[in-house]
Coordinates of C-alpha atoms in Angstrom, one line a residue:
M1 CA -18.0 21.9 -19.2
P2 CA -18.6 18.9 -16.9
L3 CA -16.5 18.6 -13.8
R4 CA -14.9 15.4 -15.0
T5 CA -13.8 16.9 -18.3
T6 CA -12.4 19.9 -16.6
A7 CA -10.5 17.8 -14.1
R8 CA -8.9 15.7 -16.8
I9 CA -7.8 18.8 -18.6
T10 CA -6.4 20.6 -15.6
A11 CA -5.2 17.9 -13.3
F12 CA -2.8 16.0 -15.5
S13 CA -0.8 18.6 -17.3
P14 CA 2.8 17.5 -18.1
G15 CA 5.3 18.2 -15.4
Q16 CA 2.7 18.9 -12.7
S17 CA 3.0 15.7 -10.7
P18 CA 5.6 15.5 -7.9
P19 CA 7.9 12.5 -7.5
P20 CA 6.6 9.3 -6.0
V21 CA 5.9 9.4 -2.3
R22 CA 8.6 7.8 0.0
T23 CA 7.5 8.8 3.5
P24 CA 4.6 7.3 5.5
M25 CA 1.1 8.8 6.2
R26 CA -0.1 7.8 9.6
I27 CA -3.5 6.2 9.9
S28 CA -5.4 6.2 13.2
R29 CA -8.6 4.4 12.5
P30 CA -9.0 2.6 9.2
T31 CA -12.3 1.1 8.0
Y32 CA -12.3 -1.8 5.6
P33 CA -14.7 -3.1 2.9
R34 CA -16.1 -6.5 3.5
R35 CA -14.9 -8.9 0.8
R36 CA -17.3 -11.7 -0.3
W37 CA -14.9 -13.1 -2.9
P38 CA -11.1 -13.4 -2.4
R39 CA -9.6 -11.4 -5.2
L40 CA -7.5 -14.2 -6.6
W41 CA -10.6 -16.4 -6.8
V42 CA -12.4 -13.6 -8.6
L43 CA -9.6 -13.3 -11.1
L44 CA -9.7 -17.0 -11.9
A45 CA -13.5 -17.0 -12.2
L46 CA -13.5 -14.0 -14.5
L47 CA -10.8 -15.6 -16.7
A48 CA -12.8 -18.9 -16.8
A49 CA -16.0 -17.1 -17.8
A50 CA -14.2 -15.1 -20.5
A51 CA -12.3 -18.0 -21.9
G52 CA -15.2 -20.4 -21.6
G53 CA -17.7 -18.0 -23.0
C54 CA -15.6 -17.9 -26.2
G55 CA -16.6 -21.4 -27.0
S56 CA -14.6 -24.2 -28.6
T57 CA -14.2 -22.4 -31.8
G58 CA -11.8 -19.9 -30.1
V59 CA -11.4 -16.1 -30.5
A60 CA -11.8 -14.9 -34.0
G61 CA -8.5 -14.9 -35.9
V62 CA -6.7 -17.0 -33.3
P63 CA -5.5 -20.4 -34.4
K64 CA -7.0 -23.3 -32.3
G65 CA -4.6 -24.1 -29.5
A66 CA -2.9 -20.7 -29.4
A67 CA -2.6 -19.0 -26.1
L68 CA -5.1 -16.4 -25.1
T69 CA -4.0 -13.2 -23.4
V70 CA -5.0 -11.2 -20.4
Y71 CA -3.6 -7.7 -20.1
S72 CA -3.0 -6.0 -16.8
S73 CA -2.7 -2.2 -16.6
L74 CA -1.4 -0.9 -13.2
P75 CA 0.6 2.2 -12.1
R76 CA 4.1 0.9 -11.1
A77 CA 5.2 4.3 -10.0
G78 CA 3.7 7.0 -7.9
V79 CA 1.5 6.9 -4.8
S80 CA -0.3 3.7 -5.8
A81 CA 2.8 1.7 -6.8
R82 CA 3.0 -0.5 -3.7
V83 CA -0.7 -1.6 -4.0
A84 CA -0.2 -2.1 -7.8
D85 CA 2.8 -4.4 -7.1
A86 CA 0.7 -6.4 -4.7
I87 CA -2.2 -6.8 -7.1
A88 CA 0.2 -7.8 -9.9
A89 CA 1.8 -10.4 -7.6
G90 CA -1.7 -11.8 -7.0
E91 CA -2.5 -11.9 -10.7
R92 CA 0.7 -13.9 -11.4
L93 CA 0.0 -16.3 -8.5
A94 CA -3.6 -16.9 -9.6
L95 CA -2.4 -17.8 -13.1
A96 CA 0.4 -20.0 -11.8
D97 CA -2.0 -21.9 -9.5
A98 CA -4.1 -22.6 -12.6
H99 CA -0.9 -23.8 -14.4
G100 CA -1.4 -21.2 -17.0
R101 CA -4.6 -22.7 -18.3
V102 CA -8.2 -21.6 -17.8
A103 CA -11.3 -23.5 -19.2
G104 CA -8.9 -25.7 -21.1
R105 CA -7.1 -22.9 -22.9
A106 CA -3.6 -21.7 -22.4
V107 CA -3.5 -18.1 -21.0
R108 CA -0.7 -15.7 -20.7
L109 CA -0.5 -12.5 -18.6
V110 CA 0.9 -9.3 -20.1
E111 CA 1.7 -6.6 -17.5
L112 CA 1.6 -2.9 -18.6
D113 CA 2.6 0.2 -16.6
S114 CA -0.1 2.9 -16.5
A115 CA 2.2 5.5 -14.9
V116 CA 5.2 7.4 -16.1
P117 CA 8.5 7.9 -14.2
G118 CA 8.1 10.8 -11.8
G119 CA 4.4 10.7 -12.1
Q120 CA 2.0 11.0 -9.2
A121 CA -0.7 8.4 -10.2
W122 CA -1.8 7.2 -13.6
D123 CA -1.0 8.9 -16.9
P124 CA -3.9 9.4 -19.3
A125 CA -2.0 8.9 -22.5
T126 CA -0.3 5.7 -21.1
V127 CA -3.7 4.3 -20.0
E128 CA -5.2 4.9 -23.4
A129 CA -2.2 3.3 -25.1
N130 CA -2.4 0.2 -22.8
A131 CA -6.1 -0.2 -23.7
R132 CA -5.5 0.2 -27.4
R133 CA -2.7 -2.4 -27.3
A134 CA -5.1 -4.9 -25.7
V135 CA -7.9 -4.4 -28.2
D136 CA -5.5 -4.6 -31.1
D137 CA -4.4 -8.0 -29.9
R138 CA -6.9 -10.6 -31.2
T139 CA -5.8 -13.1 -28.6
A140 CA -6.9 -10.8 -25.8
I141 CA -9.8 -12.0 -23.7
A142 CA -9.7 -9.6 -20.8
Y143 CA -8.1 -6.3 -19.6
M144 CA -7.4 -6.0 -15.9
G145 CA -7.5 -2.3 -15.1
E146 CA -7.5 0.3 -14.0
L147 CA -6.3 0.3 -10.4
G148 CA -8.3 3.4 -9.4
L149 CA -8.6 7.2 -9.1
G150 CA -10.8 7.4 -12.2
A151 CA -8.3 6.1 -14.7
S152 CA -10.9 3.7 -16.2
A153 CA -12.7 6.7 -17.6
V154 CA -9.9 6.7 -20.2
S155 CA -9.7 2.9 -20.9
V156 CA -13.3 1.8 -20.8
P157 CA -14.4 3.7 -24.0
V158 CA -11.5 1.9 -25.8
T159 CA -12.2 -1.6 -24.5
S160 CA -15.9 -1.1 -24.9
G161 CA -15.5 -0.2 -28.5
D162 CA -14.1 -3.7 -29.1
N163 CA -16.4 -5.3 -26.4
L164 CA -13.3 -6.6 -24.5
L165 CA -14.0 -7.6 -20.9
Q166 CA -12.5 -5.1 -18.5
V167 CA -12.2 -5.8 -14.8
S168 CA -11.0 -3.1 -12.4
P169 CA -9.5 -4.2 -9.0
G170 CA -10.1 -0.8 -7.4
D171 CA -11.6 2.0 -9.6
G172 CA -14.7 3.4 -7.9
L173 CA -15.5 6.2 -10.4
T174 CA -19.3 6.3 -10.0
T175 CA -20.4 7.1 -13.5
L176 CA -18.8 4.0 -14.9
T177 CA -21.8 2.1 -13.7
R178 CA -24.5 4.5 -12.5
A179 CA -25.4 8.2 -12.5
D180 CA -23.3 10.5 -10.3
P181 CA -25.4 12.0 -7.4
A182 CA -23.4 15.1 -7.7
E183 CA -23.9 15.4 -11.4
P184 CA -27.1 13.5 -12.3
E185 CA -26.7 14.3 -16.0
E186 CA -23.4 12.3 -16.1
L187 CA -24.5 8.8 -17.1
P188 CA -22.6 5.6 -17.8
A189 CA -23.8 5.5 -21.4
R190 CA -21.1 8.0 -22.3
Y191 CA -18.4 5.4 -21.8
Y192 CA -20.0 2.5 -23.7
H193 CA -20.2 2.2 -27.5
G194 CA -23.6 0.7 -28.5
G195 CA -24.8 0.5 -25.0
R196 CA -22.9 -2.7 -24.2
R197 CA -21.4 -2.9 -20.7
N198 CA -18.0 -4.6 -20.6
F199 CA -16.8 -3.3 -17.2
V200 CA -16.8 -5.0 -13.8
R201 CA -15.2 -3.7 -10.6
L202 CA -14.4 -5.3 -7.3
V203 CA -15.0 -2.2 -5.1
P204 CA -17.9 0.1 -4.2
T205 CA -18.5 3.3 -6.2
D206 CA -16.9 6.5 -5.0
A207 CA -20.4 7.9 -4.2
Q208 CA -21.0 5.0 -1.8
Q209 CA -17.5 5.7 -0.3
A210 CA -18.4 9.4 0.1
A211 CA -21.7 8.5 1.8
A212 CA -19.9 6.1 4.2
I213 CA -17.3 8.6 5.2
V214 CA -19.9 11.3 5.9
A215 CA -22.0 8.8 7.9
W216 CA -19.0 7.7 9.9
A217 CA -18.1 11.3 10.8
H218 CA -21.6 12.0 11.8
A219 CA -21.9 8.9 13.9
S220 CA -18.7 9.9 15.6
G221 CA -20.2 13.2 16.7
A222 CA -19.4 15.6 13.8
N223 CA -22.4 17.7 12.7
R224 CA -20.3 20.3 10.9
L225 CA -17.9 19.0 8.3
A226 CA -15.3 20.9 6.2
I227 CA -14.3 19.2 2.9
V228 CA -10.8 19.8 1.5
R229 CA -9.9 18.3 -1.9
D230 CA -6.8 18.3 -4.1
D231 CA -6.9 19.3 -7.8
E232 CA -6.9 15.7 -9.1
L233 CA -9.9 14.0 -10.7
F234 CA -10.6 11.6 -7.9
G235 CA -10.4 14.3 -5.2
R236 CA -12.7 16.7 -6.9
E237 CA -15.3 14.0 -7.7
L238 CA -15.3 12.5 -4.2
A239 CA -15.6 16.0 -2.6
A240 CA -18.7 16.8 -4.8
E241 CA -20.3 13.4 -3.8
A242 CA -19.6 14.0 -0.1
A243 CA -21.2 17.4 -0.3
V244 CA -24.3 15.8 -1.8
A245 CA -24.3 13.0 0.8
A246 CA -24.0 15.4 3.8
P247 CA -27.5 16.8 3.9
R248 CA -28.9 13.3 3.9
E249 CA -26.9 12.6 7.1
H250 CA -28.0 15.9 8.6
V251 CA -24.4 17.2 8.4
T252 CA -23.6 20.8 7.5
V253 CA -20.8 21.3 5.1
T254 CA -19.1 24.4 6.3
T255 CA -16.8 24.9 3.3
V256 CA -15.3 23.1 0.3
Q257 CA -11.7 24.1 -0.3
E258 CA -9.3 23.1 -3.1
A259 CA -5.6 22.6 -2.2
R260 CA -3.7 22.8 -5.5
H261 CA -0.5 20.9 -5.9
G262 CA 2.8 22.7 -5.6
V263 CA 1.7 25.4 -3.2
A264 CA 4.5 26.2 -0.8
D265 CA 2.4 26.9 2.3
Y266 CA -1.1 25.8 3.1
S267 CA -1.4 27.8 6.3
S268 CA -3.8 30.3 4.7
L269 CA -6.1 27.6 3.4
A270 CA -6.1 25.9 6.8
R271 CA -7.0 29.2 8.6
D272 CA -9.9 29.7 6.1
V273 CA -11.1 26.2 7.0
A274 CA -10.8 26.8 10.7
L275 CA -12.7 30.1 10.5
R276 CA -15.8 28.1 9.5
S277 CA -15.7 26.2 12.9
P278 CA -16.0 22.6 11.5
E279 CA -16.1 19.7 14.0
A280 CA -14.3 17.5 11.5
V281 CA -12.4 17.7 8.3
L282 CA -12.8 15.4 5.3
Y283 CA -9.8 15.3 2.9
T284 CA -10.6 13.6 -0.4
G285 CA -7.2 13.9 -2.2
L286 CA -4.1 11.7 -2.6
G287 CA -1.6 11.0 0.2
D288 CA 1.3 12.7 -1.5
P289 CA 3.9 15.1 0.0
D290 CA 1.6 18.1 -0.6
A291 CA -1.1 16.3 1.4
V292 CA 1.3 15.8 4.3
R293 CA 2.0 19.5 4.5
L294 CA -1.7 20.4 4.0
L295 CA -2.9 18.1 6.8
N296 CA -0.2 19.2 9.1
A297 CA -1.3 22.8 8.5
I298 CA -4.9 21.8 9.2
G299 CA -3.9 20.1 12.3
R300 CA -2.2 23.2 13.6
A301 CA -5.2 25.4 12.7
L302 CA -7.8 22.9 14.2
P303 CA -6.0 21.0 17.0
G304 CA -8.1 18.1 18.1
A305 CA -10.4 18.1 15.1
P306 CA -10.6 14.6 13.6
V307 CA -9.5 14.3 10.0
Y308 CA -11.2 11.7 7.7
G309 CA -9.6 10.4 4.5
S310 CA -10.7 8.3 1.5
S311 CA -9.2 5.2 0.0
A312 CA -6.8 7.3 -1.9
L313 CA -5.2 8.4 1.4
A314 CA -5.4 5.0 2.9
T315 CA -3.6 3.3 0.0
S316 CA -0.8 5.9 -0.3
P317 CA 2.6 5.0 1.1
D318 CA 2.9 5.5 4.9
G319 CA 3.7 9.1 5.6
G320 CA 4.6 11.9 7.9
G321 CA 1.2 13.6 8.3
P322 CA -1.0 13.6 11.3
P323 CA -3.3 10.6 12.2
A324 CA -6.3 10.3 9.9
D325 CA -9.4 8.1 10.0
V326 CA -9.6 6.4 6.6
L327 CA -11.6 4.0 4.6
K328 CA -9.5 1.2 3.2
P329 CA -10.2 -0.9 0.1
A330 CA -8.7 -4.1 1.5
A331 CA -9.4 -5.8 4.8
P332 CA -6.6 -6.9 7.2
P333 CA -5.6 -10.6 7.1
A334 CA -7.6 -11.4 10.2
L335 CA -10.9 -10.7 8.5
Y336 CA -10.3 -13.1 5.6
G337 CA -10.8 -16.9 5.6
S338 CA -8.0 -19.4 6.0
W339 CA -7.6 -19.9 2.2
A340 CA -7.1 -16.1 1.6
R341 CA -4.7 -15.8 4.6
G342 CA -2.7 -18.7 3.1
V343 CA -2.5 -16.8 -0.2
L344 CA -1.1 -13.7 1.7
R345 CA 1.4 -15.9 3.4
R346 CA 2.6 -17.3 0.1
L347 CA 2.9 -13.8 -1.4
R348 CA 4.8 -12.7 1.7
V349 CA 7.3 -15.6 1.2
Q350 CA 7.7 -14.8 -2.5
S351 CA 8.3 -11.1 -2.0
G352 CA 10.1 -11.3 1.3
S353 CA 7.8 -8.6 2.9
P354 CA 4.1 -8.3 3.9
V355 CA 1.7 -7.6 1.1
A356 CA 1.1 -3.9 0.6
D357 CA -1.7 -2.6 2.8
A358 CA -2.2 -5.9 4.7
D359 CA -0.5 -4.7 7.9
R360 CA -1.0 -0.9 7.6
A361 CA -3.7 -0.8 10.4
R362 CA -1.2 -1.1 13.2
R363 CA 1.1 1.7 12.0
H364 CA -0.2 4.4 14.2
P365 CA 2.4 6.0 16.6
G366 CA 2.3 4.1 19.9
G367 CA 0.3 1.3 18.3
R368 CA -3.0 2.5 19.6
T369 CA -6.1 4.3 18.4
P370 CA -6.5 7.8 19.9
R371 CA -9.9 8.2 21.6
R372 CA -11.8 11.4 21.0
Q373 CA -14.7 12.9 22.8
P374 CA -18.0 12.8 20.9
R375 CA -19.4 16.0 19.6
G376 CA -22.9 17.2 19.2
G377 CA -24.4 14.2 21.1
G378 CA -22.7 11.6 18.9
T379 CA -21.9 8.1 20.2
G380 CA -18.2 8.6 20.0
R381 CA -17.8 5.2 18.5
A382 CA -16.4 4.7 15.1
P383 CA -19.2 2.7 13.4
A384 CA -19.2 -0.2 11.1
A385 CA -20.3 0.7 7.6
D386 CA -22.6 -0.9 5.0
P387 CA -21.6 -4.1 3.3
A388 CA -19.0 -2.2 1.3
F389 CA -17.3 -0.7 4.4
G390 CA -18.2 -3.1 7.2
A391 CA -15.1 -3.7 9.4
R392 CA -12.6 -1.7 11.3
H393 CA -9.3 -2.3 13.1
L394 CA -9.5 -1.9 16.8
P395 CA -6.8 -1.2 19.5
G396 CA -4.7 -4.3 20.5
G397 CA -4.6 -5.8 17.1
A398 CA -8.1 -7.4 17.3
E399 CA -10.5 -6.9 14.4
R400 CA -14.2 -7.4 15.1
R401 CA -17.5 -6.3 13.8
R402 CA -19.4 -3.5 15.5
G403 CA -23.2 -3.8 15.7
R404 CA -24.2 -0.4 14.5
D405 CA -24.6 0.4 10.9
P406 CA -24.5 4.1 10.1
L407 CA -26.1 3.6 6.7
R408 CA -29.1 1.7 8.1
G409 CA -32.2 3.1 6.6
L410 CA -30.6 4.4 3.4
P411 CA -32.2 3.5 0.1
A412 CA -30.9 0.2 -1.3
D413 CA -29.1 1.8 -4.3
R414 CA -26.9 3.7 -1.8
R415 CA -26.2 0.7 0.4
H416 CA -25.1 -2.0 -2.1
P417 CA -21.8 -1.7 -3.9
D418 CA -21.0 -2.7 -7.4
V419 CA -19.0 -5.6 -6.0
P420 CA -19.9 -9.0 -7.4
G421 CA -21.1 -11.0 -4.4
H422 CA -22.2 -14.3 -5.9
A423 CA -22.2 -15.4 -9.5
S424 CA -25.3 -13.4 -10.5
S425 CA -26.9 -13.8 -13.9
A426 CA -26.1 -10.1 -14.6
L427 CA -22.4 -10.7 -14.0
K428 CA -22.3 -13.9 -16.1
T429 CA -24.0 -12.1 -18.9
R430 CA -21.6 -9.2 -18.8
L431 CA -18.6 -11.6 -18.8
H432 CA -19.8 -13.5 -21.8
A433 CA -20.5 -10.3 -23.6
G434 CA -16.8 -9.6 -23.4
C435 CA -16.2 -12.6 -25.8
R436 CA -19.2 -12.8 -27.9
A437 CA -18.7 -9.7 -30.0
R438 CA -15.2 -10.8 -30.7
T439 CA -16.2 -14.2 -32.0
G440 CA -19.1 -13.0 -34.2
G441 CA -21.8 -14.1 -31.7
S442 CA -25.2 -12.4 -31.3
T443 CA -25.4 -9.0 -29.7
I444 CA -25.9 -8.9 -25.9
P445 CA -28.3 -6.3 -24.7
P446 CA -27.1 -3.8 -22.2
V447 CA -26.8 -5.1 -18.6
S448 CA -28.3 -3.1 -15.8
E449 CA -26.1 -2.7 -12.7
P450 CA -27.4 -4.9 -9.9

């Protein structure tokens, strides 16, 4: 049975998830993706393409002049709730700035919760129900979801069956757009009915994220890396992809351990990791209370060993664990242009607090980045990453680019994310495909990922 299927069966059993996280996870050195398009601008562009692509005759079955609908599916409880709230606020602001009209058509936004009370992340049954509600609404022109952690694997087969445009703000599940390097037999075709692609995401794939983390650890001096995952879909997938990426970076994976949720004491697992003498530890799971206890146990077993985390750890609520070097899916305000910073200021005024994740870089105890001695002849510098992970927060609150790219020399398909950079013909074709099948237009051939 494929890993993804097994994970979906085992990782989301009823009652397994702990309550939402309330305590902070400390971040020592975050790395950020480089955004070419501000997210609100992307949202408006996608809505315009979807609405405009439907033509003057309108969506099939919708009276002329009736409002079109955009559905948004985000987890409003659990570890991703704060980020989901920020994205939802941005969606509302984008539509308000357009005065509720896109391409001459009235548009309404319907917000749906993809989590359940007391859940840890997203809920599979809820995600599927959200997607079905959207495709059953003949006024729907787009479905904004899912936020991340592989949830789109549930909704894409539903929206694809009706050829409804789906845009994910943060789901990097690799096989949604390309073969998984850890499981080459897992292909995107399994999600799309008739081979038509209806899915666009604004972040790199998880495989690219895994490669960037491994390259970062190696450039910082780690030649021996232990991988610890949780028992969720995202953690298992990313761990497998990191294990595949390690040999290409000349990094030895000393062990791959799974930390199951609900274990009272992770000391034994931490000792097993330490016995393999890794120079760094990569944790690919969520930043929940179990992760806090796990990483504290690893810190006691391997004092001084750097811990690296993925976007799942970076976007979890701030916590009580040890400092971790993480990749972040959103850059700090200083790396955006004046227009985007203005949007963040407006959202801050509306909500009365900073946008989630916009100021997280400075929340390390003492307000500084700990310096570590390089290992194995490494440079000791935390490198800039590829275009997907290109910036980092530095001590003193100043963000700047570093000159070294740890992914230099990698094949092009491993360097370039699935993030729309400019309005490419492939992206335009995919957006219009989201409307054409719903209005009786001609069939659009499958679109290859750029």
